[in-house]
Every structure is written in C-alpha cells, then in structure tokens.
Amino acid sequence: MSKDHLRDIQSEPDYRKIPINKVGVKDITYPVVMLDRNRGKQHTVANVNMYVNLPHHFRGTHMSRFIEILNRHRDGIDTRKVKKILEDMKSELDAETAHFEIEFPFFMTKAAPVSGEEALMDYRCRLAASSDENFYEVEVNVPVLSLCPCSKEISSYGAHNQRSIMKIQVRAGYSRIVWIEDVIRVAESSGSSEIYSLLKREDEKYITEKSYENPVFVEDIVRNATELMMKIDGVLWFSVESENMESIHNHSAYAQICMDLK
Amino acid sequence: MSKDHLRDIQSEPDYRKIPINKVGVKDITYPVVMLDRNRGKQHTVANVNMYVNLPHHFRGTHMSRFIEILNRHRDGIDTRKVKKILEDMKSELDAETAHFEIEFPFFMTKAAPVSGEEALMDYRCRLAASSDENFYEVEVNVPVLSLCPCSKEISSYGAHNQRSIMKIQVRAGYSRIVWIEDVIRVAESSGSSEIYSLLKREDEKYITEKSYENPVFVEDIVRNATELMMKIDGVLWFSVESENMESIHNHSAYAQICMDLK
Amino acid sequence: MSKDHLRDIQSEPDYRKIPINKVGVKDITYPVVMLDRNRGKQHTVANVNMYVNLPHHFRGTHMSRFIEILNRHRDGIDTRKVKKILEDMKSELDAETAHFEIEFPFFMTKAAPVSGEEALMDYRCRLAASSDENFYEVEVNVPVLSLCPCSKEISSYGAHNQRSIMKIQVRAGYSRIVWIEDVIRVAESSGSSEIYSLLKREDEKYITEKSYENPVFVEDIVRNATELMMKIDGVLWFSVESENMESIHNHSAYAQICMDLK
Amino acid sequence: MSKDHLRDIQSEPDYRKIPINKVGVKDITYPVVMLDRNRGKQHTVANVNMYVNLPHHFRGTHMSRFIEILNRHRDGIDTRKVKKILEDMKSELDAETAHFEIEFPFFMTKAAPVSGEEALMDYRCRLAASSDENFYEVEVNVPVLSLCPCSKEISSYGAHNQRSIMKIQVRAGYSRIVWIEDVIRVAESSGSSEIYSLLKREDEKYITEKSYENPVFVEDIVRNATELMMKIDGVLWFSVESENMESIHNHSAYAQICMDLK
C-alpha cells in the first residue's frame, strides 16, 4: 500500500478552538556528542525532550519529524547549535515556537589535590531552550562535601559531614556563552571541600582537614555560590540550590536562592 | 552538659547581605492521614518538604522545628489544614514566608464497569502551598488508556493503544475546595477509556470496545481535559499534561496545555 | 452480553510443553496494615508482586484473582499470615507453587539520645515467601552514620563521615518469628552511630562525639552486623550489606557478607 | 607531608575472623567504549560496580585501585576483555576472587519495516563476571509490543495492547561469545511486534496489523523466547522475563522462565 493513500489525520482541522502549548516527544535516550571547552568534544548519552506549539485549528503534530531532526544534529550539540535545532523544529513542524531540552552526564578530568592522580568526574547537566525566549538555560548538578559548623562548634571533637548535591541553573543570552565548566567551578568552590573520583591517602588527609577548617551550613553554601554567580558575565538569571544528604538524619537539609539580574 | 551551654550558631548574624528564598527540610518519608470526601479520612505515606525564607541578617534556621510541626499535624492534612501548618511554620521559625509540599498516593475504591467488582486504585497526588500566595496547588497523576486515531484509520484492523499518565495541576483560592476526586474524574473522562485495578472478562470486553470507539491523540487528551477543567468552579489556573507511553516506540508522546483563568 | 459467552482463552491448552516458573501481577501499589510488635498494627503503603507457577499444559493464568486475594488480606499482613496468602493463591489459581513479595516503609517511634524527643523513623522493608520453601525472607534497609577510621588516623583533626544504607536479608522458618525490629536494631548497632528524624543541639553533640570515638570502615560495618546476626535465634541464612555514600567521592563504598547457618 | 608517614590502617590485621564476600566500589558513572559486532565499537555511559573478596585477617581493601583499573580499561570493554579486568583486580588488590558488573545503554541502528527509515534504538544492557565462575552473564532489556489474545477474542473489534519490557539473562563460557545483538533479536521476535524509534505512517499501519494478527499473553512471550534461546549455541543457563505495562490496569502482568542447560 502506498503512503499517499494513508489518510493524514494529524493534519486535519480541530474544532475545539484550544491551542496547545507543547506537543512532541519525551524521554528519548540517544547517544550524542557535546562540544566542550577543554577537549573539543565528548561522547555521552542524553535524555531528550522536543516540543512545539500547536495552533488551535490543527488536530495533531507529526511525531517522527522530531526524531529525524535529532538524528541530524546529534553529533555536535552545544548552546550555539541549539538555536539551529529550534529553527529546524519550527520550519519542519510548521510551528510558531519550539522547545528543546537535553539532559546528560558531562565528564571532566580532575586531578587529586596532593597526589595529582587524574580520573573522570561526572556531572549531571541539562540544556534547555525555547524559540520564544531570548535566552537559553544551563543546569549543572555538582556533588560537594559539607561539614556542619554547629556540630563542630558544640562538639569536643569531630563534626558531622556529608555529600551535598548543588544544583545551579543559569539563563544567558545567545551572544554570551556561559560555560558548564565555569558553573561547575562555582559549585565546587562553595562547599567545605570539592570531591573527587580517585584519591590517595595524602589527598584524603588534605580534604578531611580542609573541610574541618571550612565548615558550612546549607545556607552558607547557597550564599557562597550566589556571590560567585553574580560575578559571571552574561548571566541574566540564576538559581542556586543545595541538598545536603545529612549523615545524622534520614532526610535532607535544603536551601535555595534565586536572583534576577536583568 | 546542659543545652544552655551549647552555642546557637544558627541564630548568629550573617554579614553577606544575601537573603535566602527557601531553607528547610526535604524528602521526609512520613505516615500521614489525609482527609477525603468519601471516606472521611485515609491513611497513606507521604514525602514532605518544608521551607521558610531567611532574612539576610540571620545565618541559619532551626531544622528540628520543621519535624516537630509535621509531627503535630500528621493526623489530619487537607487543603484547609495547610493554612494552619504554614502559620505554625512562620511563627515557630520566625519567618516571613513558609512553603509546604506533600506528595502521597491517594486511594479510591473503584467498581469495574460491567461486573461491578470493587478494588482500590492508587493516584499519586501532591499538595503545595506558600504563605505568600492566596492560593494552594493540587496535582493529580492519573493513568488512562489512549488508542491512536491514526493507527485505527490507516489499518485494516486493530489500533495501537497504551497506558498514558495524565498530570493535572490546579491552583485555587482557600475559600474554595477543589476536590482531588473531581480532578481525577476530569482525567478519567479525557482518554479513550479509564483503567482499573480489577477487571473480569466482561469488563475487559467493554473497555476494549469503548476505547476502539473513542480514539484520542495525546493532543485530544489535553484538549478534552481542558474543556472539563474550565467548568470547575474556583479554579484560578491549571495545567494539563499527558505522557503516552507509546506501545510502538521506546519513548513517549507528550502534550501540555496551561491556562490562567484569573 | 453475559460472562458465560466470553471464551476463556487462558484456560485452553498450550502445546509448546514449556512450564512457566512464575506468572502473575507486579508492581501493585496498595494500602496495607502491617502487624507490628510494639503498636499491634500500623498503616502503610506497599508495593506488591504475586506469582504462581503454570504447568506446561495451560496457556495462561487468571490475573484478576491475585487482586481479589490481596484485597481480602490487606488489613493484616505479617510473617505468619503470609502462609495463608500463599495457600489461597495456590488453591484459587490452581497452582502448585505460589510466590508473594511485599515492600513497604515501616515506621518506628524513636527517641533522641539526650533530649528524649520523639519522632518517627522510616525503614524500607520487604517480606517475601514461596510455598515451595520452608522459610520466609525479611529484608530491612537502615540508614546509619559511618565515620572513616583512615581519615581520622591520618588527619590532624576531623574525619570524613556520611550516611550509609545497610541492607540485611534474613531467612527463617515459619515456627520462628524474626522481628523486623530486632534486625533494625542489629543494623543500628553496627555503624559509627545510629541516626534520627529529630535532634536537638545536645543530641547532635552526642552523636558527633560518639561517631568520632567509634570509626568504622564499610568492612567493619558488615563484620559488626554479622557478629550480631549470628546470635539471633531461628536465622537459617542471612546477608548483610552496607553502601556508604562517601562524602569525599561521587560513588559508594560497598561490602557484603553472606552466611548460611543451616 | 609525605605519603610514607600516613599509616595504612586498611592493611592492618582484623581479629574478628570473619571473611568478607565482596568489598569495593559501587555506582560509578563512567564513559566507556563497548566493542560491538556491527560497528566495531560504540561510545556509551556506564554504571559500574567492582568488588573483591577480603580474607578474614585483613581489615580493609584499597578503594582507589579499583578506579585506576577501570580508568585503564574503559576504552575497550567486551565479554573477552572482562577476564583481563578480573585478573588485574585480583593481582592489584591481592584478592582471591574479583567481581565486575557494568550496566549501559547499547545502541543499534534499526530500519523501519516498510519505509526503511533508520534511527537508533537503545537497549539497557548489563555484563557481569566473577573470577570464581567459568562463565560470564549478559543481560538485555528490550521493549516490545504485546497485544492481548483474550481481549481480541472476546471483543467485537480492537484489542488492548501495550509496551512490554523483556529481560533476558544469559550465562555462557568464555570460549563462546554470546552476542548482545543475538539476544536482542530473540526478544524482538517473541512479542506481537517489535518496536522502533522512528516510524512513518506506512510503518505504523504495518505494525498495527502485524500485532493484531499475532496476539500474545505474557506467558506466550516468555515461552516464545525460551524456544529461541534453546537454539543459541554456548548458552549454559538463561532466564527470560516479560513485564507487560498493561494499558487497562495500573500494574504489570509478569512472567518468567528460567532454564539450566548444563
């Protein structure tokens, strides 16, 4: 049977007069190549969502075209290329607005602080953009170590500490590149100590002592990061969160600061 | 050692002049009693977040007080009681604004459409409120069956269908109760058929035929729900989403409509 | 249309001569009442799997009967009642063997070590049984605090510590009740300190100092728990695991000991 | 401070006389290159666990060495290379037995059945091996479409269908390579139809009709796969599971067959 004989219901009119904000494909697992500042590019695996708006007079969109567009662009994605992806989505899906969201582990080589031994650290990142906004949004999730100032102060020795997950979201205009690497740096400078994949004993001693000398509440972490974020050029808006997976509790301590710099 | 001798670092001043939007406890698993329209109350297990703001001149908040407040209110939570929880948070944590979020499975007895056999269906729900808003927000997640109109139209027999997860979020003022049960009803009326925990053969026949007679795209589902949501009294804002876990793909089809009725 | 006219395909013969080990329903969310030693009973929400075997000559099983059986027993489940559930499954599904698995958060009131303030702690538990075994299996997941002996030894001050999740699985015969509460106690005695939902400053001081005085590697945790498990009457087999969510790394340290006492 | 002055507590003796089955690192996210039959190699992102045993007289193992070994081998992992990884773990960690587990999305180019349009499908896979076993284990998770024979039989038109996730685990000796691609093929031949990332209307018609002509219960799926698995050379043991995410229910139908061919 030929394709031409198959009725295209999606293109038929709809009579309810209700436009749809977003319609498309969600939760696609796809291998992609992300462009990065240090290594040029890196292979990773992404989870992708792609949506367009749908005017009130159309019944449906054409889902397979999203996958074709992703297929074409998967070998080089960064904040600048996202604009081209949004344009392709608009023109090939006949839409007024397009939305693109991609989540992926981003890897950086990191040297241990004393031994200098290198290994890869993973940071869960997200890049999102809409054709009807003049900014894109970058999100990084960064694990750090936090040591409690109260516990240190009131105890004769020791202090409880734990892994904290910092989430920083940034909006920036397309004329400026906000580097993932710079935002990760902000997060790793805001806790009691940064953390690593590979540590030797001399590194462990260094981190233990550094964090004891530098205790932070969850409130301090987000304030520290806020001070640093305010110095990055081109940031229009940011949100800084920290979730401390408390070692003395079975729940998290949490704080958030949100700032509009426009 | 007495409590009085332990220095209270959290209450000491902070000099960075940065206020914190939200600080508190996150991801607490707690048994709660939710008030419901049909049965008066139901026991369930919740995941709870509680935050307050922190003025720029304080260094930290007092995390244990959140748990004490939750403990006191866990035996009767509904949209009206949430106001009291927010007030307690503000006064006991000396804050200007308080935020309360609770997620929980909500159970309803449901009779199969032909046999009438009864069993419990679970719906994942969420209730969120902030003291600086004059509304609360209710979210329900409802599984329904969706059968593809295109597949039905172009095929000589059969049509692919699948489980879809509808998410409806509603904001309403405190003078109006928007019942979880009513929002679930909207969702269950918007797909090709509603679904059940317990079905006999005669019920399965009924649902299979009903859904074949009533095909819907993901776009139709959110439009159907939008028409119904616009008729519920007291709704200030709503968002309707559907995620169809496509049986012919390894990703989802997705649509969203968002509407401000103020 | 009457039920009698609907052909019962599941009961028809199958010609491939392949028996099926397990067939049934999986991932049911249901409110249940668990019997407990201290409070008599507690309301919680469970995730349930129920399977039977299927001889080679039958084509299918009758899925709705599983839900009917669960419905009948949901108001009082414990290790003894599980035997009756298995018997009902066998007779109502015409099967030779039946399998029942239930996972649920279990709550215990816990007093802080110095202030004595009480709050509920949640422990994720699992109960599993098969009619063809003469034992049942209980699993508890218990968060504890672990403080690193190496970090303490090599550092001039402080020591990194973190939340660890201990998992203990126990098999026991039906003539003996192995109490969830006793297994939780083993886990909470095996780390550097147990942890709590609600702590005042004097409690935080106590826990900080106690854990600094009692450093444990992940290897020590499972050895400590093994020594305690060997003393519990009626245990036929156990496995003890600990996953330390390292505060200096982005991965976990892990250890397991498995012991057959038959 | 020099490394030599830092006491190596892990290497000190332990007096409890309890050997540890497994100790090591868990839940490492790492970019790896997997060798594959069609394309030579593919970049993906893995979740890795690495353990060794610990004799009763040692107190602890050396966690950083696991990461060093992973680092060295990450650019070429397959079933044959795993033997070398296990050997390195044994010798560098001074252990008698070593365990390696790696989970990763595996991508294959797949052409739509009528249009021939190509796109990538993702399959979640796992490779596990222990130095004390003379086999390795491969696991693939494959989504397929299942259409209910009972629903088709009793209904005047239509039939409910859904996405099913098949899990096949295989053990094979090192002298034989069991290809991931072959096991995926078994799964994709066992449901009502295989599924795709990218489909045009003529493909959707084809799949809809094919699945209606080929209805399968969850029991049929695992029996179909069992017949095919028994024909693959070199298989010592396998388990076949299917979890049908029922479109008429909020839970899954499930079946498993396990077979020892030694």
PDB file of N, CA, C and O in Angstrom, chain C residues 82-123:
ATOM      1  N   VAL C  82       1.363 -14.654  55.943  1.00  0.00           N
ATOM      2  CA  VAL C  82       1.829 -14.874  54.581  1.00  0.00           C
ATOM      3  C   VAL C  82       1.564 -16.306  54.128  1.00  0.00           C
ATOM      4  O   VAL C  82       1.255 -16.565  52.968  1.00  0.00           O
ATOM      5  N   LYS C  83       1.634 -17.247  55.069  1.00  0.00           N
ATOM      6  CA  LYS C  83       1.368 -18.658  54.731  1.00  0.00           C
ATOM      7  C   LYS C  83      -0.047 -18.842  54.197  1.00  0.00           C
ATOM      8  O   LYS C  83      -0.278 -19.592  53.252  1.00  0.00           O
ATOM      9  N   LYS C  84      -0.997 -18.162  54.816  1.00  0.00           N
ATOM     10  CA  LYS C  84      -2.405 -18.253  54.395  1.00  0.00           C
ATOM     11  C   LYS C  84      -2.574 -17.622  53.000  1.00  0.00           C
ATOM     12  O   LYS C  84      -3.313 -18.151  52.153  1.00  0.00           O
ATOM     13  N   ILE C  85      -1.892 -16.516  52.762  1.00  0.00           N
ATOM     14  CA  ILE C  85      -1.964 -15.873  51.439  1.00  0.00           C
ATOM     15  C   ILE C  85      -1.452 -16.837  50.366  1.00  0.00           C
ATOM     16  O   ILE C  85      -2.074 -17.012  49.314  1.00  0.00           O
ATOM     17  N   LEU C  86      -0.335 -17.493  50.639  1.00  0.00           N
ATOM     18  CA  LEU C  86       0.224 -18.456  49.677  1.00  0.00           C
ATOM     19  C   LEU C  86      -0.741 -19.609  49.416  1.00  0.00           C
ATOM     20  O   LEU C  86      -0.912 -20.051  48.274  1.00  0.00           O
ATOM     21  N   GLU C  87      -1.394 -20.086  50.472  1.00  0.00           N
ATOM     22  CA  GLU C  87      -2.354 -21.179  50.309  1.00  0.00           C
ATOM     23  C   GLU C  87      -3.544 -20.754  49.444  1.00  0.00           C
ATOM     24  O   GLU C  87      -3.974 -21.493  48.564  1.00  0.00           O
ATOM     25  N   ASP C  88      -4.059 -19.556  49.711  1.00  0.00           N
ATOM     26  CA  ASP C  88      -5.175 -19.039  48.903  1.00  0.00           C
ATOM     27  C   ASP C  88      -4.762 -18.909  47.435  1.00  0.00           C
ATOM     28  O   ASP C  88      -5.539 -19.221  46.528  1.00  0.00           O
ATOM     29  N   MET C  89      -3.557 -18.433  47.191  1.00  0.00           N
ATOM     30  CA  MET C  89      -3.092 -18.290  45.820  1.00  0.00           C
ATOM     31  C   MET C  89      -3.045 -19.656  45.127  1.00  0.00           C
ATOM     32  O   MET C  89      -3.493 -19.806  43.992  1.00  0.00           O
ATOM     33  N   LYS C  90      -2.493 -20.644  45.816  1.00  0.00           N
ATOM     34  CA  LYS C  90      -2.397 -21.971  45.226  1.00  0.00           C
ATOM     35  C   LYS C  90      -3.775 -22.537  44.892  1.00  0.00           C
ATOM     36  O   LYS C  90      -4.010 -23.032  43.789  1.00  0.00           O
ATOM     37  N   SER C  91      -4.696 -22.437  45.835  1.00  0.00           N
ATOM     38  CA  SER C  91      -5.993 -23.095  45.595  1.00  0.00           C
ATOM     39  C   SER C  91      -6.842 -22.298  44.598  1.00  0.00           C
ATOM     40  O   SER C  91      -7.463 -22.878  43.717  1.00  0.00           O
ATOM     41  N   GLU C  92      -6.828 -20.977  44.675  1.00  0.00           N
ATOM     42  CA  GLU C  92      -7.704 -20.215  43.783  1.00  0.00           C
ATOM     43  C   GLU C  92      -7.135 -20.076  42.374  1.00  0.00           C
ATOM     44  O   GLU C  92      -7.860 -19.776  41.431  1.00  0.00           O
ATOM     45  N   LEU C  93      -5.839 -20.286  42.211  1.00  0.00           N
ATOM     46  CA  LEU C  93      -5.241 -20.211  40.880  1.00  0.00           C
ATOM     47  C   LEU C  93      -4.823 -21.596  40.393  1.00  0.00           C
ATOM     48  O   LEU C  93      -4.174 -21.732  39.368  1.00  0.00           O
ATOM     49  N   ASP C  94      -5.196 -22.608  41.160  1.00  0.00           N
ATOM     50  CA  ASP C  94      -4.957 -23.977  40.717  1.00  0.00           C
ATOM     51  C   ASP C  94      -3.479 -24.215  40.432  1.00  0.00           C
ATOM     52  O   ASP C  94      -3.116 -24.792  39.400  1.00  0.00           O
ATOM     53  N   ALA C  95      -2.629 -23.771  41.330  1.00  0.00           N
ATOM     54  CA  ALA C  95      -1.191 -23.816  41.071  1.00  0.00           C
ATOM     55  C   ALA C  95      -0.486 -24.709  42.078  1.00  0.00           C
ATOM     56  O   ALA C  95      -1.012 -25.007  43.155  1.00  0.00           O
ATOM     57  N   GLU C  96       0.698 -25.166  41.721  1.00  0.00           N
ATOM     58  CA  GLU C  96       1.494 -25.995  42.637  1.00  0.00           C
ATOM     59  C   GLU C  96       2.362 -25.142  43.557  1.00  0.00           C
ATOM     60  O   GLU C  96       2.649 -25.508  44.678  1.00  0.00           O
ATOM     61  N   THR C  97       2.810 -23.989  43.041  1.00  0.00           N
ATOM     62  CA  THR C  97       3.633 -23.114  43.890  1.00  0.00           C
ATOM     63  C   THR C  97       3.148 -21.675  43.761  1.00  0.00           C
ATOM     64  O   THR C  97       2.648 -21.259  42.716  1.00  0.00           O
ATOM     65  N   ALA C  98       3.321 -20.914  44.841  1.00  0.00           N
ATOM     66  CA  ALA C  98       2.898 -19.518  44.866  1.00  0.00           C
ATOM     67  C   ALA C  98       4.019 -18.685  45.479  1.00  0.00           C
ATOM     68  O   ALA C  98       4.774 -19.172  46.327  1.00  0.00           O
ATOM     69  N   HIS C  99       4.152 -17.433  45.000  1.00  0.00           N
ATOM     70  CA  HIS C  99       5.198 -16.522  45.473  1.00  0.00           C
ATOM     71  C   HIS C  99       4.554 -15.193  45.832  1.00  0.00           C
ATOM     72  O   HIS C  99       3.763 -14.663  45.049  1.00  0.00           O
ATOM     73  N   PHE C 100       4.925 -14.638  46.986  1.00  0.00           N
ATOM     74  CA  PHE C 100       4.365 -13.365  47.442  1.00  0.00           C
ATOM     75  C   PHE C 100       5.502 -12.453  47.878  1.00  0.00           C
ATOM     76  O   PHE C 100       6.369 -12.876  48.645  1.00  0.00           O
ATOM     77  N   GLU C 101       5.523 -11.220  47.378  1.00  0.00           N
ATOM     78  CA  GLU C 101       6.574 -10.265  47.744  1.00  0.00           C
ATOM     79  C   GLU C 101       5.927  -8.926  48.064  1.00  0.00           C
ATOM     80  O   GLU C 101       5.128  -8.423  47.277  1.00  0.00           O
ATOM     81  N   ILE C 102       6.282  -8.342  49.181  1.00  0.00           N
ATOM     82  CA  ILE C 102       5.701  -7.054  49.563  1.00  0.00           C
ATOM     83  C   ILE C 102       6.787  -6.140  50.125  1.00  0.00           C
ATOM     84  O   ILE C 102       7.580  -6.543  50.968  1.00  0.00           O
ATOM     85  N   GLU C 103       6.840  -4.928  49.598  1.00  0.00           N
ATOM     86  CA  GLU C 103       7.822  -3.923  50.027  1.00  0.00           C
ATOM     87  C   GLU C 103       7.078  -2.747  50.615  1.00  0.00           C
ATOM     88  O   GLU C 103       6.066  -2.317  50.033  1.00  0.00           O
ATOM     89  N   PHE C 104       7.566  -2.161  51.702  1.00  0.00           N
ATOM     90  CA  PHE C 104       6.797  -1.110  52.377  1.00  0.00           C
ATOM     91  C   PHE C 104       7.700  -0.321  53.312  1.00  0.00           C
ATOM     92  O   PHE C 104       8.652  -0.864  53.850  1.00  0.00           O
ATOM     93  N   PRO C 105       7.407   0.971  53.519  1.00  0.00           N
ATOM     94  CA  PRO C 105       8.094   1.689  54.582  1.00  0.00           C
ATOM     95  C   PRO C 105       7.485   1.277  55.918  1.00  0.00           C
ATOM     96  O   PRO C 105       6.257   1.189  56.044  1.00  0.00           O
ATOM     97  N   PHE C 106       8.345   0.987  56.870  1.00  0.00           N
ATOM     98  CA  PHE C 106       7.916   0.575  58.215  1.00  0.00           C
ATOM     99  C   PHE C 106       8.360   1.683  59.157  1.00  0.00           C
ATOM    100  O   PHE C 106       9.503   2.143  59.084  1.00  0.00           O
ATOM    101  N   PHE C 107       7.471   2.118  60.022  1.00  0.00           N
ATOM    102  CA  PHE C 107       7.779   3.270  60.875  1.00  0.00           C
ATOM    103  C   PHE C 107       7.941   2.855  62.337  1.00  0.00           C
ATOM    104  O   PHE C 107       7.169   2.046  62.843  1.00  0.00           O
ATOM    105  N   MET C 108       8.957   3.432  62.978  1.00  0.00           N
ATOM    106  CA  MET C 108       9.139   3.207  64.413  1.00  0.00           C
ATOM    107  C   MET C 108       9.337   4.552  65.111  1.00  0.00           C
ATOM    108  O   MET C 108      10.045   5.426  64.610  1.00  0.00           O
ATOM    109  N   THR C 109       8.729   4.697  66.276  1.00  0.00           N
ATOM    110  CA  THR C 109       8.952   5.894  67.091  1.00  0.00           C
ATOM    111  C   THR C 109      10.335   5.782  67.722  1.00  0.00           C
ATOM    112  O   THR C 109      10.691   4.738  68.258  1.00  0.00           O
ATOM    113  N   LYS C 110      11.105   6.847  67.609  1.00  0.00           N
ATOM    114  CA  LYS C 110      12.468   6.788  68.110  1.00  0.00           C
ATOM    115  C   LYS C 110      12.749   8.038  68.941  1.00  0.00           C
ATOM    116  O   LYS C 110      12.428   9.157  68.512  1.00  0.00           O
ATOM    117  N   ALA C 111      13.336   7.853  70.094  1.00  0.00           N
ATOM    118  CA  ALA C 111      13.645   8.985  70.978  1.00  0.00           C
ATOM    119  C   ALA C 111      15.081   9.437  70.759  1.00  0.00           C
ATOM    120  O   ALA C 111      15.989   8.611  70.675  1.00  0.00           O
ATOM    121  N   ALA C 112      15.302  10.737  70.673  1.00  0.00           N
ATOM    122  CA  ALA C 112      16.660  11.277  70.524  1.00  0.00           C
ATOM    123  C   ALA C 112      17.480  10.885  71.758  1.00  0.00           C
ATOM    124  O   ALA C 112      16.933  10.756  72.854  1.00  0.00           O
ATOM    125  N   PRO C 113      18.805  10.697  71.578  1.00  0.00           N
ATOM    126  CA  PRO C 113      19.607  10.058  72.629  1.00  0.00           C
ATOM    127  C   PRO C 113      19.762  10.875  73.906  1.00  0.00           C
ATOM    128  O   PRO C 113      19.939  10.309  74.983  1.00  0.00           O
ATOM    129  N   VAL C 114      19.711  12.209  73.842  1.00  0.00           N
ATOM    130  CA  VAL C 114      19.882  13.022  75.058  1.00  0.00           C
ATOM    131  C   VAL C 114      18.587  13.736  75.424  1.00  0.00           C
ATOM    132  O   VAL C 114      18.071  13.600  76.534  1.00  0.00           O
ATOM    133  N   SER C 115      18.011  14.449  74.494  1.00  0.00           N
ATOM    134  CA  SER C 115      16.794  15.218  74.787  1.00  0.00           C
ATOM    135  C   SER C 115      15.577  14.317  74.974  1.00  0.00           C
ATOM    136  O   SER C 115      14.588  14.711  75.592  1.00  0.00           O
ATOM    137  N   GLY C 116      15.629  13.116  74.402  1.00  0.00           N
ATOM    138  CA  GLY C 116      14.485  12.211  74.506  1.00  0.00           C
ATOM    139  C   GLY C 116      13.323  12.584  73.598  1.00  0.00           C
ATOM    140  O   GLY C 116      12.265  11.951  73.633  1.00  0.00           O
ATOM    141  N   GLU C 117      13.488  13.576  72.745  1.00  0.00           N
ATOM    142  CA  GLU C 117      12.384  13.990  71.846  1.00  0.00           C
ATOM    143  C   GLU C 117      12.053  12.860  70.873  1.00  0.00           C
ATOM    144  O   GLU C 117      12.933  12.261  70.276  1.00  0.00           O
ATOM    145  N   GLU C 118      10.764  12.629  70.677  1.00  0.00           N
ATOM    146  CA  GLU C 118      10.347  11.503  69.851  1.00  0.00           C
ATOM    147  C   GLU C 118       9.873  11.913  68.457  1.00  0.00           C
ATOM    148  O   GLU C 118       9.226  12.945  68.295  1.00  0.00           O
ATOM    149  N   ALA C 119      10.197  11.089  67.474  1.00  0.00           N
ATOM    150  CA  ALA C 119       9.665  11.277  66.124  1.00  0.00           C
ATOM    151  C   ALA C 119       9.727   9.926  65.418  1.00  0.00           C
ATOM    152  O   ALA C 119      10.345   8.970  65.918  1.00  0.00           O
ATOM    153  N   LEU C 120       9.087   9.846  64.263  1.00  0.00           N
ATOM    154  CA  LEU C 120       9.032   8.580  63.536  1.00  0.00           C
ATOM    155  C   LEU C 120      10.204   8.445  62.567  1.00  0.00           C
ATOM    156  O   LEU C 120      10.538   9.378  61.845  1.00  0.00           O
ATOM    157  N   MET C 121      10.819   7.277  62.541  1.00  0.00           N
ATOM    158  CA  MET C 121      11.853   6.953  61.548  1.00  0.00           C
ATOM    159  C   MET C 121      11.242   5.966  60.568  1.00  0.00           C
ATOM    160  O   MET C 121      10.481   5.076  60.965  1.00  0.00           O
ATOM    161  N   ASP C 122      11.600   6.114  59.280  1.00  0.00           N
ATOM    162  CA  ASP C 122      11.103   5.166  58.278  1.00  0.00           C
ATOM    163  C   ASP C 122      12.213   4.213  57.860  1.00  0.00           C
ATOM    164  O   ASP C 122      13.363   4.623  57.673  1.00  0.00           O
ATOM    165  N   TYR C 123      11.859   2.954  57.729  1.00  0.00           N
ATOM    166  CA  TYR C 123      12.781   1.922  57.263  1.00  0.00           C
ATOM    167  C   TYR C 123      12.107   1.194  56.105  1.00  0.00           C
ATOM    168  O   TYR C 123      10.993   0.689  56.259  1.00  0.00           O
TER     169      TYR C 123
END
